[in-house]
Coordinates of C-alpha atoms in Angstrom, one line a residue:
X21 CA -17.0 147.7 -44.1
X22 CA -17.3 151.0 -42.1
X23 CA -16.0 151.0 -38.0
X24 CA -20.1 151.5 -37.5
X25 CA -21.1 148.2 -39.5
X26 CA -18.2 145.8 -38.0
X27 CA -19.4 146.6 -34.6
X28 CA -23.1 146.3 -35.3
X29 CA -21.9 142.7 -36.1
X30 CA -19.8 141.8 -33.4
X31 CA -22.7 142.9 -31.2
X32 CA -24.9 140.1 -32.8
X33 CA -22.0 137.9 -32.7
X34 CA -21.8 138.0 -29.0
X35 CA -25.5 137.6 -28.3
X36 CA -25.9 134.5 -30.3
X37 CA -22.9 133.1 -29.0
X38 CA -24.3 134.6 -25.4
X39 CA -28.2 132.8 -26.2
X40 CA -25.9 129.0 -27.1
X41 CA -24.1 129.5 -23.6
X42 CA -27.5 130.2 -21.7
X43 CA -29.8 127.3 -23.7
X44 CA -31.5 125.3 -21.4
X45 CA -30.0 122.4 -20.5
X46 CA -31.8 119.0 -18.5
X47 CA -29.8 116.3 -16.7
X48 CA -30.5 112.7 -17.1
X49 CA -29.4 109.2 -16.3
X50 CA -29.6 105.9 -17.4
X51 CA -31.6 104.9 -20.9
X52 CA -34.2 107.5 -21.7
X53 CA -36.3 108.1 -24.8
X54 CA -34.7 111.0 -26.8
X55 CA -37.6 113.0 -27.0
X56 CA -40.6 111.2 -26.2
X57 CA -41.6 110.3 -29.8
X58 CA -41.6 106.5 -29.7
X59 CA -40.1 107.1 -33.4
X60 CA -37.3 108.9 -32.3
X61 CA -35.9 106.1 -30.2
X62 CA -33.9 106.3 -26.8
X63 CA -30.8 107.5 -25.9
X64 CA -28.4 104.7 -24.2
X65 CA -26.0 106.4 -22.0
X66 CA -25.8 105.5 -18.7
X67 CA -24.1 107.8 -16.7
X68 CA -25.7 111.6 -15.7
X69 CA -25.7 113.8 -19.1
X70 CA -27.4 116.6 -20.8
X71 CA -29.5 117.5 -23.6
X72 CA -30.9 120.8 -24.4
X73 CA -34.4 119.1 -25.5
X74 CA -36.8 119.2 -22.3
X75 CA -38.3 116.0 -21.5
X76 CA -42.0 115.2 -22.7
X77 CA -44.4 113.6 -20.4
X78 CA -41.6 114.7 -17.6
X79 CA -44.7 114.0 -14.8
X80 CA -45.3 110.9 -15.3
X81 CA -42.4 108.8 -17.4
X82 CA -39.9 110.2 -15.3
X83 CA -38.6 110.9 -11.6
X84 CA -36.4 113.3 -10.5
X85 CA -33.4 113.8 -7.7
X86 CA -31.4 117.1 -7.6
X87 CA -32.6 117.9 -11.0
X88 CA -31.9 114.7 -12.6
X89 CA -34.7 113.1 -14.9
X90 CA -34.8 109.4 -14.2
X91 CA -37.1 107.5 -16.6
X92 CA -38.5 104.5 -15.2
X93 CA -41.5 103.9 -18.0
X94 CA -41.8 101.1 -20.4
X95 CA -39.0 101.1 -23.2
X96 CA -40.7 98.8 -25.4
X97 CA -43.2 101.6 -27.5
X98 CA -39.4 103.2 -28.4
X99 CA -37.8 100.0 -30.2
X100 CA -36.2 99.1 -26.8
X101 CA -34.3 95.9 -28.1
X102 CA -32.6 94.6 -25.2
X103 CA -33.2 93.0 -22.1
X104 CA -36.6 92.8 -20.3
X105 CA -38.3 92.2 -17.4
X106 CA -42.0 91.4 -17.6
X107 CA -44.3 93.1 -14.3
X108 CA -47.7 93.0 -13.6
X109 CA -49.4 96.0 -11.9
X110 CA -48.0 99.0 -10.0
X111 CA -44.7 98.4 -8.0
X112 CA -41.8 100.4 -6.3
X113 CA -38.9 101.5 -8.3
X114 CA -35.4 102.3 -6.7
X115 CA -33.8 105.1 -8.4
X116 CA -30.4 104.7 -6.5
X117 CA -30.3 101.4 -8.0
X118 CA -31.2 102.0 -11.5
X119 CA -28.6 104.3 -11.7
X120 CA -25.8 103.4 -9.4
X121 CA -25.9 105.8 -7.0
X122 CA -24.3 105.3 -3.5
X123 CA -26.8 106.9 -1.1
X124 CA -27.4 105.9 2.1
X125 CA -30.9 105.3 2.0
X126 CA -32.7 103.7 -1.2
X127 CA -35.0 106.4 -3.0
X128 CA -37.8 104.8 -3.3
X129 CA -40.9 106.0 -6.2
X130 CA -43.5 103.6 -7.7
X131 CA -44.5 102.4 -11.3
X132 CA -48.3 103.3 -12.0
X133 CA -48.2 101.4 -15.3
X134 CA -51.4 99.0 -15.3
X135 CA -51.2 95.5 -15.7
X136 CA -48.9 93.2 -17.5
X137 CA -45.6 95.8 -18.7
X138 CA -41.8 95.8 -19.4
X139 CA -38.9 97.6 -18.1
X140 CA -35.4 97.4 -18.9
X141 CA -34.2 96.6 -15.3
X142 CA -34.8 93.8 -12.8
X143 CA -36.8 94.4 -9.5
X144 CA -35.0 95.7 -7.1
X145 CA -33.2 94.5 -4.3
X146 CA -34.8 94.8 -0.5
X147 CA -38.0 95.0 -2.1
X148 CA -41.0 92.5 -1.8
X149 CA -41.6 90.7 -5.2
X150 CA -43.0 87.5 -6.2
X151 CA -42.8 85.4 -9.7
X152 CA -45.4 84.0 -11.1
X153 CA -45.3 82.4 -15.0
X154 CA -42.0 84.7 -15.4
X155 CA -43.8 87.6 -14.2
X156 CA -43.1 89.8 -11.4
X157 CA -45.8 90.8 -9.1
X158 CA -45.1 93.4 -6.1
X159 CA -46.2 91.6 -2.8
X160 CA -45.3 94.7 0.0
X161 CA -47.4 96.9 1.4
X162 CA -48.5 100.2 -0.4
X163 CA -47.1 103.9 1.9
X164 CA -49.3 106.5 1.8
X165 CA -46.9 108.1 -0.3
X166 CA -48.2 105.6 -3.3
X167 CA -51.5 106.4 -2.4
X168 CA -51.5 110.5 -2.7
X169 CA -49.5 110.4 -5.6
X170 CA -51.7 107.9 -7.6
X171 CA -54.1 109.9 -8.9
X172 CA -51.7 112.1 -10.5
X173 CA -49.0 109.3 -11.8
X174 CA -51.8 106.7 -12.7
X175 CA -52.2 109.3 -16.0
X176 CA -49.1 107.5 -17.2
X177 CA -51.4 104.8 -18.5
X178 CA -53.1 107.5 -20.8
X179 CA -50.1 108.4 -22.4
X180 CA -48.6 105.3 -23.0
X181 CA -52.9 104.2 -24.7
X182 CA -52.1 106.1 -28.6
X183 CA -48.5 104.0 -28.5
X184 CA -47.6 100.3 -30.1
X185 CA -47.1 98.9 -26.6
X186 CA -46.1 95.1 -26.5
X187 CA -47.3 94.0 -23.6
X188 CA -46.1 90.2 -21.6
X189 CA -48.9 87.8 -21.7
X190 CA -50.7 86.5 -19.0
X191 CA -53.0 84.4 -18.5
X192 CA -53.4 83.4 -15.0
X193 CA -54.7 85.5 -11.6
X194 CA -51.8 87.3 -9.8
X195 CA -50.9 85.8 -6.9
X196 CA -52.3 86.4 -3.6
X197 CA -49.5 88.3 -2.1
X198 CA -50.4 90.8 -4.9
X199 CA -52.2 93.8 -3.5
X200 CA -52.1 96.1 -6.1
X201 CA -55.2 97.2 -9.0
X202 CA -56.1 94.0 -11.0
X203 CA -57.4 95.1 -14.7
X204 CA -60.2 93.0 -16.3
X205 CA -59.5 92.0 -20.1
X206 CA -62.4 92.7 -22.1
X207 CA -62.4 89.7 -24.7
X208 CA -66.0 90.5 -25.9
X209 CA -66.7 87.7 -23.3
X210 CA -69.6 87.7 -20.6
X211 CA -66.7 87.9 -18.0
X212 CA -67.6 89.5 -14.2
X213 CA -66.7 92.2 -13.0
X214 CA -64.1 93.2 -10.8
X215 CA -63.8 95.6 -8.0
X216 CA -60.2 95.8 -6.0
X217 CA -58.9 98.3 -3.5
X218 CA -55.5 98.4 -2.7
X219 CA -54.3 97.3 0.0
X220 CA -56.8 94.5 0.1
X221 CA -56.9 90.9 -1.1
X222 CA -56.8 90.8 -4.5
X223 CA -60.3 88.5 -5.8
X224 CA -60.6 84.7 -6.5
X225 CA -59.5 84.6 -10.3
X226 CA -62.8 84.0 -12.9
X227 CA -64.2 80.4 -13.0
X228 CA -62.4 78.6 -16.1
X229 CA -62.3 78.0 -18.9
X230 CA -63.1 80.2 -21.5
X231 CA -64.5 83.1 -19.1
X232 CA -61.7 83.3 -17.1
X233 CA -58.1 84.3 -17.4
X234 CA -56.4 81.2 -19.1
X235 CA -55.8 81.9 -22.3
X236 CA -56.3 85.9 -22.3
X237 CA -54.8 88.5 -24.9
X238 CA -54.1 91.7 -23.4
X239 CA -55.6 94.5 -25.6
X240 CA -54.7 97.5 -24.4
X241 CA -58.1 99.6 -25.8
X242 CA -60.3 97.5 -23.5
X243 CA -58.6 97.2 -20.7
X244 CA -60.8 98.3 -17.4
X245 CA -59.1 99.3 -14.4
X246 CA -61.0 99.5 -10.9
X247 CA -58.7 101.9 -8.7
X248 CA -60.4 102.6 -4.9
X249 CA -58.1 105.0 -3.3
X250 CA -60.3 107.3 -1.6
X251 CA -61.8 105.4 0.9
X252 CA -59.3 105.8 3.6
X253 CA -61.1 103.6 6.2
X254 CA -61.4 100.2 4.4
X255 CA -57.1 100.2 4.8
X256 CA -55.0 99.6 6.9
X257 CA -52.3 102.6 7.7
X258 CA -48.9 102.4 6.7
X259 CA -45.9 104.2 8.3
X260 CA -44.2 106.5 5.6
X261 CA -41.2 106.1 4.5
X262 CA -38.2 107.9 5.8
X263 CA -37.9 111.3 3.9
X264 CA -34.9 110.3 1.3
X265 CA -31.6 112.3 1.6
X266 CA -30.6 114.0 -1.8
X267 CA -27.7 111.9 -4.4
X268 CA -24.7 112.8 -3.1
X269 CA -21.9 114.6 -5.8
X270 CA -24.5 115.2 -8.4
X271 CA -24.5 118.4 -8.9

């Protein structure tokens, strides 16, 4: 091989090995999906790691601190197998929690999934929840935060509609310290419907029996959600949260 040749190739050599050094690389935590094909399953480990694939639906299954995805979405379309922790409705999620992180004030996002839904971890502590039929139902108050993001991160619903979602049953009203959108089962029965704004009371539940919620079946291609979060004046306001200092030693 001539002096001109062998150098031609350990140019080449040195960019590939340059364009492997330089791929992209995205941080994560805790139990993700591996690429956002509920075929392809989820990735288990726990601790901050990298992947070079990019995650899909990063706007709406995720969160992020200092660059770290944080995926706080249903497992269950993914063949999640182990524990799980049946919610109703949207709620607050706290990433320091679900991923162990010492910070000195919680970071706080919210779940926009609709209606009865899994996660893999437990609500979190120092946050208002009640139970009702093994289901937990988010009883604080909604920030403003929740509010302007909402019609952004409520899309999460859509992506999650083409999926094999499993969802908990229910089949009674939430409870009354519920505040949060109430979707309305469509069970090709004459049943009312429903408006709610959040923030409000949620309605009496449907008269029984057969019309109301007792004995429902959540079907996820007729569900009807009735979101109000533009009228401003019908609320009442809500102090924002602190801004949330960044995860400390992530980087």
């Amino acid at each position: 091989m001539s002096r001109m040749n062998l150098a031609g190739l350990l140019a080449m050599l040195l960019l590939a090995s340059a364009g492997v050094v330089e791929a992209k690389q995205w941080r994560y935590a805790g139990l993700h999906p591996r690429t956002g094909q509920p075929a392809d399953g989820l990735c288990h480990i726990e601790m901050m790691h990298v992947h070079t694939a990019a995650p899909m639906h990063a706007d709406t299954l995720y969160r992020t601190r200092d660059n770290v995805y944080v995926f706080i979405g249903d497992p269950t379309p993914f063949g999640y197998e182990g524990p799980r922790h049946s919610y109703y409705g949207h709620h607050p999620v706290v990433l320091n929690v679900l991923v162990q992180i010492d910070v000195d004030v919680d970071v706080v996002e919210y779940c926009y999934h609709d209606g009865p839904h899994y996660h893999a971890y437990p609500p979190p502590p120092r946050q208002e929840f009640v139970e009702k039929e093994d289901v937990h139902y988010y009883a604080g108050e909604y920030p403003q935060e929740y509010r302007s993001e909402s019609p952004k991160l409520v899309r999460v619903n859509t992506v999650y509609r083409p999926w094999s979602v499993v969802r908990p049953v229910v089949t009674w009203a939430p409870p009354p310290e519920y505040h949060g959108p109430i979707i309305q089962v469509d069970l090709n029965l004459p049943l009312p419907s429903v408006e709610v704004r959040v923030g409000a009371p949620p309605p009496p539940p449907p008269p029984p029996p057969s019309h109301g919620w007792e004995g429902g079946v959540i079907r996820e291609e007729h569900v009807h959600v009735h979101h109000d979060h533009c009228d401003h004046h019908e609320h009442k306001r809500h102090k924002k949260h602190k801004k949330h200092k960044k995860w400390k030693g992530r980087d």
